[in-house]
Amino acid sequence: FARPGMTTGMKEEKTMTDGLRKGLTAYGDAGFSLFLRKAFIKAAGYSDDALDRPIVGITNTYSDYNPCHGNVPQILEAVKRGVMLSGAMPFVFPTISIAESFAYPTSMYLRNLMAMETEEMIRAQPMDAVVVIGGCDKTLPAQIMAAVSADLPTVVIPVGPMVVGHHKGEVLGACTDCRRLWAKYRAGEMDDSEIEAVNGRLAPSVGTCMVMGTASTMACITEALGLSLPMSATIPAPHAERFRSAETSGRVAADMAKAKGPKPSELLTPAAFRNAQVVLQAIGGSTNGLVHLTAIAGRSPHKIDLDAFDSIGRDVPVLVDLKPSGDHYMEHFHHAGGVPKLMKQLGDLIDLDCRSITGQSLRDIVAAAEDVPGQDVIRSRHDAIKPEGGLAVLRGNLAPRGAVIKHSAASPKLLQHTGRAVVFESIEDMTLRVDDPDLDVSADDVLVLRNAGPKGAPGMPEAGYLPIPKKLARGGTKDMVRISDARMSGTAFGTIVLHITPESAVGGPLALVQTGDMIRLDVAKRSIDLLVDDAELARRRAALQQAATPEWAERGYAHLFHETILQADDGCDFDFMRRKGKG
């Protein structure tokens, strides 16, 4: 398309697929499109030399509503520095920013919107490589989903976990200790003034939760997939090392822009996805991690098989002693050697021939893992925290397409339990009735929440951590079996069955449960069953009313969400956003 006589920077030797020449705006004249693009970008003060270099796009997910991403401005400067030191040109562009505790009705409702927006902005703007910066729960999965679909060379930078807090000599971490201490407050074991003091100490710095919640889980999975630099999952958000890592990430992105690879499609092999599942089990990771990893795989030619994932969990022990499955926090995991040390301890459970964005194999990365004498955060396989992985997949007549339990954070005595169902029709119903002194409930009952799945809620909120009814909590009950089609925070603990699929709002068996029915949970047998005969269930199903489009889903993004959202076993992606689209 280039013509003789063009000005400096529009030379023929450059192809229209490089740098500023990439993806020209459709004016019907490619030469004019490039001329106009350069004219406007020069208004920002760029020289022809700068504009003639490979371009690295960098997502800016900073927001005043997202304290988890509070260090993003410093990360951006460090990435830009690294890109320029390696001879490429950085261009920062904004995307949606999703903060877990600020997103209504739930951050999961917005994950696919962020994935779509990020993918389209990567496609729409000229860049030879992209750096995505994220952390708070749904941000990293959305960005990786986008990167897999766009398939441009990509470097992922997690923002990093907070440092720990302290209260009365006790180490605190958002948000496992948020939940534990709030439960004490509900039980009357902590007064108003103390819970207010705790509120100001749980999150002492910017960054993501410093326990093995969803944000930390996704950062570890990202590193295991080879999409981020070694150690990047665990460096605390305020530490100088976080910004040095960002600078190096910028250098790597510049090299990838020049080499035009590796692309996500070259790194995300079946073996890489298996490594991610092994790490997810070994860290006692968030149940959300399985949903997100399934969605990421759905953007690729590969697939996460729930039964295979459960089989991995039977062979892979929990080796990281981190809350909520253990005792420590993310900064301790980092100082013990991070994900490289964990993969070294996992040994032959990891495929070390998989490659990273740096060009190294995992074998190279593991060989360089730091050996920290005396550390007890990353255990050996002979001294595991739990003999099996953190997550188990359950099936039965209540969950024919599967359900998930984080049994590493459950009460052992409840892992085989039969109890009477106490049913809540919705989150609102639960909120209104769970603390009613007249609620007919005992500690041996099974709390059931329905209409809290992808369509039913909407957005599959983190409501699966049903509160212990106040009258039981004040009587000393710390845990009960709780069942729902919702999700829960990776920071939560308890004997909680989640992601029951299909959800009740689409006619799943959860819609048929009545208060007084008996439910049997047997984690060892991987089963969750409603002890009601088939004939009675058939009668109940015949009486179910046909679901109509709810008022909230009549227009806009809500309508798109309601009409196209998939179930948990498909990663809750939109049906038309998977690799081959709808169908």
Coordinates of C-alpha atoms in Angstrom, one line a residue, residues 34-557:
L34 CA -1.8 6.0 7.6
F35 CA -1.2 9.7 6.8
L36 CA -4.2 10.7 8.9
R37 CA -3.3 8.4 11.8
K38 CA 0.3 9.8 11.9
A39 CA -1.0 13.4 11.7
F40 CA -3.2 13.0 14.7
I41 CA -0.8 11.0 16.9
K42 CA 1.9 13.6 16.2
A43 CA -0.4 16.0 18.1
A44 CA 0.8 14.1 21.2
G45 CA 4.4 15.1 20.4
Y46 CA 5.7 11.8 19.0
S47 CA 8.6 11.8 16.6
D48 CA 8.9 9.8 13.4
D49 CA 11.6 7.7 15.1
A50 CA 9.2 6.8 17.9
L51 CA 6.3 6.0 15.6
D52 CA 8.5 3.8 13.4
R53 CA 9.1 1.2 16.2
P54 CA 7.1 -1.9 17.2
I55 CA 4.2 -1.0 19.4
V56 CA 3.4 -2.6 22.8
G57 CA -0.2 -1.9 23.9
I58 CA -0.6 -1.7 27.7
T59 CA -4.0 -1.9 29.4
N60 CA -4.8 0.6 32.1
T61 CA -7.2 -0.9 34.6
Y62 CA -6.7 1.8 37.3
S63 CA -9.9 3.1 38.9
D64 CA -10.8 5.0 42.0
Y65 CA -13.4 2.2 42.6
N66 CA -10.7 -0.5 42.5
P67 CA -8.2 -0.3 45.4
C68 CA -6.9 -3.7 44.4
H69 CA -5.4 -2.0 41.4
G70 CA -4.1 1.0 43.3
N71 CA -0.5 0.3 42.2
V72 CA -1.4 0.2 38.5
P73 CA 0.0 3.8 37.8
Q74 CA 3.4 2.7 39.1
I75 CA 3.2 -0.6 37.2
L76 CA 2.4 1.3 34.0
E77 CA 5.4 3.5 34.3
A78 CA 7.7 0.5 34.9
V79 CA 6.3 -1.4 31.9
K80 CA 6.7 1.6 29.7
R81 CA 10.3 2.0 30.9
G82 CA 11.0 -1.7 30.0
V83 CA 9.4 -1.4 26.6
M84 CA 11.4 1.7 25.7
L85 CA 14.7 0.3 27.1
S86 CA 14.2 -2.5 24.6
G87 CA 13.6 -0.3 21.6
A88 CA 9.8 -0.5 21.2
M89 CA 7.1 2.0 21.7
P90 CA 4.5 1.7 24.6
F91 CA 0.9 2.9 24.1
V92 CA -1.3 2.8 27.2
F93 CA -5.0 2.4 26.7
P94 CA -7.9 2.2 29.2
T95 CA -10.2 -0.8 29.7
I96 CA -13.0 -1.7 32.1
S97 CA -11.8 -2.2 35.7
I98 CA -13.8 -4.6 37.9
A99 CA -13.5 -4.5 41.7
E100 CA -15.1 -7.4 43.5
S101 CA -16.7 -5.5 46.4
F102 CA -17.8 -2.5 44.3
A103 CA -19.5 -4.3 41.3
Y104 CA -23.3 -4.6 41.3
P105 CA -24.8 -7.1 41.3
T106 CA -21.6 -9.1 41.1
S107 CA -18.2 -8.9 39.4
M108 CA -18.9 -12.1 37.6
Y109 CA -21.8 -10.5 35.8
L110 CA -19.2 -8.1 34.2
R111 CA -16.4 -10.5 33.5
N112 CA -17.6 -11.4 30.0
L113 CA -18.2 -7.7 29.2
M114 CA -14.6 -7.0 30.2
A115 CA -13.3 -9.9 28.1
M116 CA -15.2 -8.7 25.1
E117 CA -14.1 -5.1 25.5
T118 CA -10.5 -6.0 26.0
E119 CA -10.4 -8.3 23.0
E120 CA -12.0 -5.7 20.8
M121 CA -9.7 -2.9 21.9
I122 CA -6.7 -5.2 21.2
R123 CA -8.0 -5.9 17.7
A124 CA -9.1 -2.3 17.0
Q125 CA -5.8 -0.5 17.9
P126 CA -2.4 -1.0 16.3
M127 CA -0.1 -3.1 18.5
D128 CA 2.4 -5.8 17.9
A129 CA 2.2 -7.2 21.5
V130 CA 0.0 -6.4 24.5
V131 CA 0.6 -6.2 28.2
V132 CA -2.5 -6.8 30.4
I133 CA -2.4 -5.6 34.0
G134 CA -5.0 -7.0 36.4
G135 CA -5.7 -8.6 39.7
C136 CA -9.0 -8.3 41.4
D137 CA -10.9 -11.6 40.9
K138 CA -12.6 -11.4 37.5
T139 CA -10.0 -9.1 35.8
L140 CA -7.2 -11.6 35.1
P141 CA -9.6 -14.2 33.7
A142 CA -11.4 -11.7 31.5
Q143 CA -8.0 -10.4 30.2
I144 CA -6.7 -13.9 29.5
M145 CA -10.0 -14.9 27.8
A146 CA -9.5 -11.8 25.6
A147 CA -5.9 -12.5 24.9
V148 CA -6.6 -16.1 23.9
S149 CA -9.3 -15.0 21.4
A150 CA -7.2 -12.1 20.0
D151 CA -4.1 -14.3 19.9
L152 CA -1.6 -11.5 19.9
P153 CA 1.7 -11.9 21.8
T154 CA 0.6 -11.2 25.4
V155 CA 2.3 -10.6 28.7
V156 CA 0.2 -10.8 31.9
I157 CA 1.1 -8.8 34.9
P158 CA -0.8 -9.4 38.2
V159 CA -1.0 -6.4 40.4
G160 CA 0.1 -8.5 43.4
P161 CA -1.3 -9.2 46.9
M162 CA -1.6 -6.8 49.8
V163 CA 0.8 -7.1 52.7
V164 CA -0.7 -8.5 55.9
G165 CA -2.5 -6.6 58.6
H166 CA -2.4 -7.0 62.4
H167 CA -4.9 -6.8 65.2
K168 CA -4.1 -7.4 68.9
G169 CA -1.0 -9.4 67.9
E170 CA -2.8 -11.5 65.4
V171 CA -1.9 -11.5 61.7
L172 CA -4.9 -10.6 59.5
G173 CA -5.7 -11.2 55.9
A174 CA -8.5 -10.0 53.7
C175 CA -10.7 -11.7 53.2
T176 CA -10.5 -15.0 55.0
D177 CA -10.2 -13.2 58.3
C178 CA -12.9 -10.8 57.2
R179 CA -15.3 -13.7 57.1
R180 CA -14.0 -15.4 60.3
L181 CA -14.2 -12.2 62.3
W182 CA -17.5 -11.2 60.9
A183 CA -18.8 -14.6 61.9
K184 CA -17.6 -13.9 65.5
Y185 CA -19.3 -10.5 65.4
R186 CA -22.6 -12.2 64.2
A187 CA -22.2 -14.7 67.0
G188 CA -21.9 -12.0 69.6
E189 CA -18.2 -12.7 70.4
M190 CA -17.0 -9.3 69.2
D191 CA -18.5 -5.9 69.9
D192 CA -19.2 -2.9 67.5
S193 CA -16.0 -1.0 68.4
E194 CA -13.7 -4.0 67.9
I195 CA -15.2 -5.0 64.5
E196 CA -14.8 -1.4 63.5
A197 CA -11.1 -1.5 64.5
V198 CA -10.7 -4.7 62.5
N199 CA -12.3 -3.1 59.5
G200 CA -9.5 -0.6 59.3
R201 CA -6.7 -3.2 59.7
L202 CA -7.8 -6.0 57.3
A203 CA -6.5 -4.3 54.1
P204 CA -3.4 -2.3 55.1
S205 CA -2.2 -1.7 51.5
V206 CA -3.4 -1.7 47.9
G207 CA -3.4 -5.0 46.1
T208 CA -5.5 -8.1 46.0
C209 CA -6.4 -10.3 48.9
M210 CA -3.3 -11.8 50.6
V211 CA -4.8 -15.2 51.1
M212 CA -5.5 -17.9 48.4
G213 CA -8.6 -16.3 47.2
T214 CA -9.6 -16.0 43.5
A215 CA -7.2 -13.2 42.7
S216 CA -4.2 -15.1 44.1
T217 CA -5.4 -18.3 42.5
M218 CA -5.7 -16.8 39.1
A219 CA -2.2 -15.2 39.4
C220 CA -0.7 -18.6 40.2
I221 CA -2.6 -20.3 37.4
T222 CA -1.4 -17.5 35.0
E223 CA 2.2 -18.2 36.0
A224 CA 1.7 -21.9 35.6
L225 CA 0.3 -21.4 32.1
G226 CA 3.5 -19.5 31.2
L227 CA 1.8 -16.2 30.5
S228 CA 3.6 -14.2 33.1
L229 CA 7.1 -13.9 34.5
P230 CA 8.4 -16.3 37.1
M231 CA 7.5 -15.1 40.7
S232 CA 5.0 -12.6 39.3
A233 CA 2.0 -14.2 41.1
T234 CA 3.2 -13.7 44.6
I235 CA 5.2 -10.4 44.8
P236 CA 3.4 -8.1 47.2
A237 CA 1.7 -5.1 45.5
P238 CA 3.7 -2.4 47.3
H239 CA 7.1 -4.0 47.0
A240 CA 9.8 -2.5 44.7
E241 CA 10.3 -6.0 43.3
R242 CA 6.8 -5.7 41.9
F243 CA 7.8 -2.7 39.8
R244 CA 11.1 -4.3 38.7
S245 CA 9.2 -7.3 37.5
A246 CA 6.9 -5.0 35.6
E247 CA 9.9 -3.4 33.9
T248 CA 11.2 -6.8 32.9
S249 CA 7.7 -7.7 31.7
G250 CA 7.9 -4.6 29.4
R251 CA 11.2 -5.8 28.0
V252 CA 9.8 -9.2 27.3
A253 CA 6.8 -7.7 25.6
A254 CA 9.0 -5.6 23.4
D255 CA 11.0 -8.7 22.4
M256 CA 7.7 -10.5 21.7
A257 CA 6.5 -7.6 19.5
K258 CA 9.7 -7.8 17.4
A259 CA 9.6 -11.6 17.2
K260 CA 5.8 -11.7 16.7
G261 CA 5.5 -14.4 19.3
P262 CA 5.1 -16.5 21.1
K263 CA 1.3 -16.1 20.9
P264 CA -1.1 -17.6 23.5
S265 CA -2.0 -20.3 21.0
E266 CA 1.6 -21.5 21.0
L267 CA 1.8 -21.6 24.8
L268 CA -1.6 -22.9 25.9
T269 CA -1.2 -26.5 25.0
P270 CA -3.1 -29.4 26.6
A271 CA -0.1 -30.0 28.9
A272 CA -0.1 -26.3 29.9
F273 CA -3.8 -26.5 30.9
R274 CA -3.0 -29.7 32.8
N275 CA -0.2 -27.9 34.7
A276 CA -2.6 -25.2 35.6
Q277 CA -5.1 -27.7 37.0
V278 CA -2.3 -29.4 39.0
V279 CA -1.3 -26.0 40.5
L280 CA -4.9 -25.1 41.2
Q281 CA -5.2 -28.3 43.3
A282 CA -1.9 -28.0 45.0
I283 CA -2.4 -24.4 46.2
G284 CA -5.9 -25.2 47.6
G285 CA -7.1 -22.6 45.1
S286 CA -10.5 -20.9 44.8
T287 CA -13.4 -22.8 43.3
N288 CA -13.8 -19.8 41.0
G289 CA -10.5 -20.7 39.5
L290 CA -12.1 -23.8 37.9
V291 CA -14.8 -21.8 36.3
H292 CA -12.3 -19.2 34.9
L293 CA -9.9 -21.8 33.7
T294 CA -12.8 -23.6 31.9
A295 CA -13.8 -20.3 30.2
I296 CA -10.1 -19.7 29.2
A297 CA -9.8 -23.2 27.7
G298 CA -13.2 -22.7 25.9
R299 CA -11.5 -19.8 23.9
S300 CA -8.9 -22.3 22.8
P301 CA -9.1 -25.6 20.9
H302 CA -8.9 -27.4 24.3
K303 CA -11.3 -28.2 27.1
I304 CA -11.4 -28.7 30.8
D305 CA -12.9 -32.0 31.7
L306 CA -14.4 -32.0 35.2
D307 CA -13.9 -35.7 35.8
A308 CA -10.3 -35.4 34.7
F309 CA -9.9 -32.4 37.0
D310 CA -11.2 -34.4 39.9
S311 CA -8.9 -37.3 39.0
I312 CA -5.9 -34.8 39.1
G313 CA -7.1 -33.8 42.6
R314 CA -6.9 -37.3 43.9
D315 CA -3.3 -37.5 42.8
V316 CA -2.1 -34.0 43.7
P317 CA -1.8 -33.0 47.4
V318 CA -2.2 -29.5 48.8
L319 CA 1.4 -28.4 49.3
V320 CA 0.9 -24.6 50.0
D321 CA 0.1 -23.8 53.7
L322 CA -2.0 -20.7 53.0
K323 CA -5.4 -19.5 54.3
P324 CA -8.1 -20.6 54.0
S325 CA -6.8 -24.2 53.6
G326 CA -3.8 -23.5 55.9
D327 CA -2.2 -20.8 58.1
H328 CA 0.1 -18.5 56.0
Y329 CA -0.4 -15.6 53.6
M330 CA 0.8 -14.7 50.1
E331 CA 3.9 -12.7 51.1
H332 CA 5.1 -15.8 53.0
F333 CA 4.5 -17.9 49.9
H334 CA 6.5 -15.4 47.9
H335 CA 9.5 -15.4 50.3
A336 CA 9.4 -19.2 50.4
G337 CA 10.0 -19.4 46.7
G338 CA 6.7 -18.8 45.0
V339 CA 5.2 -20.8 42.2
P340 CA 8.6 -22.0 40.8
K341 CA 9.4 -23.6 44.1
L342 CA 5.9 -25.1 44.3
M343 CA 6.4 -26.6 40.8
K344 CA 9.7 -28.0 41.9
Q345 CA 8.1 -29.7 44.8
L346 CA 5.4 -31.1 42.6
G347 CA 8.1 -32.9 40.6
D348 CA 6.8 -35.2 37.9
L349 CA 3.2 -34.0 38.4
I350 CA 4.2 -31.0 36.3
D351 CA 5.1 -31.2 32.6
L352 CA 8.4 -29.3 32.6
D353 CA 8.6 -29.1 28.8
C354 CA 5.9 -26.5 28.6
R355 CA 7.2 -23.0 27.7
S356 CA 6.9 -19.5 29.1
I357 CA 6.6 -16.1 27.5
T358 CA 10.3 -15.6 28.4
G359 CA 11.3 -18.4 26.0
Q360 CA 12.3 -20.6 28.9
S361 CA 10.9 -24.0 29.6
L362 CA 9.3 -24.7 33.0
R363 CA 12.3 -26.9 33.5
D364 CA 14.6 -23.9 33.3
I365 CA 12.4 -21.9 35.7
V366 CA 12.1 -24.7 38.2
A367 CA 15.9 -25.3 38.1
A368 CA 16.3 -21.6 39.2
A369 CA 13.8 -21.8 42.0
E370 CA 15.1 -20.4 45.3
D371 CA 15.8 -22.8 48.1
V372 CA 14.8 -21.2 51.4
P373 CA 16.1 -23.0 54.4
G374 CA 13.5 -23.5 57.2
Q375 CA 10.5 -22.3 55.2
D376 CA 7.3 -24.3 56.0
V377 CA 4.9 -22.6 53.6
I378 CA 5.6 -24.8 50.5
R379 CA 5.7 -28.4 51.7
S380 CA 7.2 -31.4 50.0
R381 CA 4.9 -34.2 48.7
H382 CA 5.9 -36.3 51.7
D383 CA 4.8 -33.6 54.1
A384 CA 1.6 -32.3 52.4
I385 CA -1.0 -30.1 54.1
K386 CA -3.8 -32.3 52.7
P387 CA -3.3 -35.7 51.0
E388 CA -5.6 -34.7 48.1
G389 CA -6.0 -31.5 46.1
G390 CA -8.1 -28.7 47.4
L391 CA -11.1 -29.2 45.1
A392 CA -13.4 -32.1 44.3
V393 CA -16.1 -32.5 41.7
L394 CA -19.4 -34.0 42.9
R395 CA -22.1 -35.6 40.8
G396 CA -25.5 -37.2 41.6
N397 CA -29.2 -36.6 41.0
L398 CA -28.9 -33.1 42.5
A399 CA -26.0 -32.2 40.2
P400 CA -26.0 -34.3 37.0
R401 CA -23.5 -32.0 35.3
G402 CA -21.4 -31.5 38.4
A403 CA -20.8 -29.4 41.5
V404 CA -17.7 -28.4 43.3
I405 CA -16.5 -28.4 46.9
K406 CA -13.4 -27.0 48.4
H407 CA -12.9 -29.9 50.7
S408 CA -9.5 -28.7 51.9
A409 CA -11.3 -25.8 53.7
A410 CA -14.2 -27.9 54.9
S411 CA -15.0 -29.6 58.2
P412 CA -13.8 -33.2 58.0
K413 CA -16.8 -34.5 60.1
L414 CA -19.2 -33.0 57.5
L415 CA -17.6 -34.5 54.4
Q416 CA -20.0 -37.5 54.8
H417 CA -23.3 -36.1 56.0
T418 CA -27.0 -36.7 55.5
G419 CA -29.3 -33.9 56.7
R420 CA -32.7 -32.3 56.2
A421 CA -32.9 -29.5 53.6
V422 CA -33.8 -26.0 54.7
V423 CA -34.6 -24.2 51.4
F424 CA -34.2 -20.5 50.5
E425 CA -35.8 -19.5 47.2
S426 CA -33.4 -16.7 46.5
I427 CA -30.7 -14.5 48.0
E428 CA -33.4 -12.1 49.1
D429 CA -35.4 -14.8 50.8
M430 CA -32.2 -16.0 52.6
T431 CA -31.4 -12.5 53.7
L432 CA -34.9 -12.0 55.1
R433 CA -35.2 -15.4 56.9
V434 CA -31.8 -16.8 57.8
D435 CA -31.6 -14.9 61.1
D436 CA -35.3 -15.3 62.0
P437 CA -35.5 -16.7 65.5
D438 CA -38.5 -18.8 64.4
L439 CA -36.7 -20.4 61.5
D440 CA -37.0 -24.2 61.8
V441 CA -33.3 -25.1 61.6
S442 CA -30.7 -27.2 63.4
A443 CA -27.0 -27.6 63.1
D444 CA -27.5 -31.0 61.4
D445 CA -29.6 -29.5 58.6
V446 CA -28.4 -28.7 55.1
L447 CA -28.9 -25.1 54.0
V448 CA -30.0 -24.9 50.4
L449 CA -30.0 -21.7 48.3
R450 CA -31.4 -21.7 44.8
N451 CA -31.9 -19.2 42.0
A452 CA -28.4 -17.9 42.6
G453 CA -26.8 -19.3 39.5
P454 CA -25.6 -17.6 36.2
K455 CA -29.1 -16.8 35.0
G456 CA -31.1 -17.0 38.3
A457 CA -29.3 -14.3 40.3
P458 CA -28.0 -13.0 37.7
G459 CA -24.3 -13.4 37.5
M460 CA -23.8 -16.3 39.9
P461 CA -22.8 -14.2 42.9
E462 CA -20.6 -15.2 45.8
A463 CA -23.6 -16.0 47.9
G464 CA -22.8 -19.7 48.3
Y465 CA -21.2 -18.9 51.6
L466 CA -24.6 -18.9 53.4
P467 CA -24.3 -17.4 56.8
I468 CA -24.9 -19.7 59.8
P469 CA -28.3 -18.7 61.2
K470 CA -27.6 -16.3 64.0
K471 CA -29.4 -18.4 66.7
L472 CA -27.1 -21.4 65.8
A473 CA -24.0 -19.3 65.6
R474 CA -24.6 -17.9 69.0
G475 CA -25.1 -21.4 70.2
G476 CA -21.6 -22.3 69.0
T477 CA -22.2 -23.8 65.5
K478 CA -19.2 -22.9 63.3
D479 CA -20.0 -24.9 60.1
M480 CA -22.9 -26.5 58.3
V481 CA -23.4 -28.2 55.0
R482 CA -24.5 -25.5 52.5
I483 CA -25.6 -26.2 49.0
S484 CA -26.3 -23.8 46.1
D485 CA -26.0 -23.0 42.4
A486 CA -24.0 -19.9 43.4
R487 CA -20.3 -19.3 43.8
M488 CA -18.3 -18.4 46.9
S489 CA -15.2 -16.3 47.4
G490 CA -11.9 -18.2 47.3
T491 CA -11.2 -16.7 50.7
A492 CA -14.1 -18.5 52.3
F493 CA -14.1 -21.7 54.3
G494 CA -16.6 -24.3 55.3
T495 CA -18.5 -27.4 54.0
I496 CA -20.0 -25.7 51.0
V497 CA -21.2 -27.3 47.8
L498 CA -21.2 -24.9 44.9
H499 CA -21.8 -24.5 41.1
I500 CA -24.7 -27.1 41.1
T501 CA -25.3 -27.6 37.4
P502 CA -27.7 -27.2 35.8
E503 CA -28.8 -24.3 37.9
S504 CA -32.3 -24.1 39.3
A505 CA -33.4 -21.2 37.1
V506 CA -33.1 -23.4 34.0
G507 CA -34.9 -26.3 35.6
G508 CA -32.0 -28.1 37.2
P509 CA -32.8 -30.6 40.0
L510 CA -32.1 -27.9 42.7
A511 CA -35.4 -26.4 41.7
L512 CA -37.2 -29.5 42.9
V513 CA -35.8 -29.6 46.5
Q514 CA -38.3 -28.9 49.3
T515 CA -37.7 -28.1 52.9
G516 CA -37.7 -31.4 54.8
D517 CA -36.2 -33.5 52.0
M518 CA -33.1 -35.4 53.0
I519 CA -29.8 -34.7 51.2
R520 CA -26.8 -36.9 51.3
L521 CA -23.2 -35.6 50.8
D522 CA -20.4 -38.1 50.4
V523 CA -17.2 -36.4 49.3
A524 CA -15.1 -39.6 49.3
K525 CA -17.6 -41.0 46.8
R526 CA -17.9 -37.7 45.0
S527 CA -21.6 -37.7 45.3
I528 CA -24.4 -35.3 46.2
D529 CA -27.9 -36.7 46.1
L530 CA -31.5 -35.7 46.9
L531 CA -33.1 -38.7 48.7
V532 CA -36.4 -38.4 47.0
D533 CA -37.8 -41.1 44.7
D534 CA -37.9 -40.6 41.0
A535 CA -41.7 -40.6 40.7
E536 CA -42.0 -37.8 43.3
L537 CA -39.4 -35.8 41.5
A538 CA -41.2 -36.3 38.2
R539 CA -44.4 -34.9 39.8
R540 CA -42.6 -31.9 41.1
R541 CA -41.0 -31.3 37.7
A542 CA -44.3 -31.4 36.0
A543 CA -45.6 -28.7 38.4
L544 CA -42.6 -26.3 37.7
Q545 CA -43.6 -23.1 36.0
Q546 CA -41.9 -22.3 32.7
A547 CA -39.3 -19.6 33.2
A548 CA -40.0 -16.3 31.5
T549 CA -37.6 -13.5 30.7
P550 CA -37.3 -11.5 33.9
E551 CA -37.8 -7.8 33.9
W552 CA -34.1 -7.1 34.6
A553 CA -33.1 -8.8 31.3
E554 CA -35.4 -6.9 28.9
R555 CA -32.7 -4.7 27.4
G556 CA -29.0 -3.9 26.9
Y557 CA -26.2 -5.9 28.3

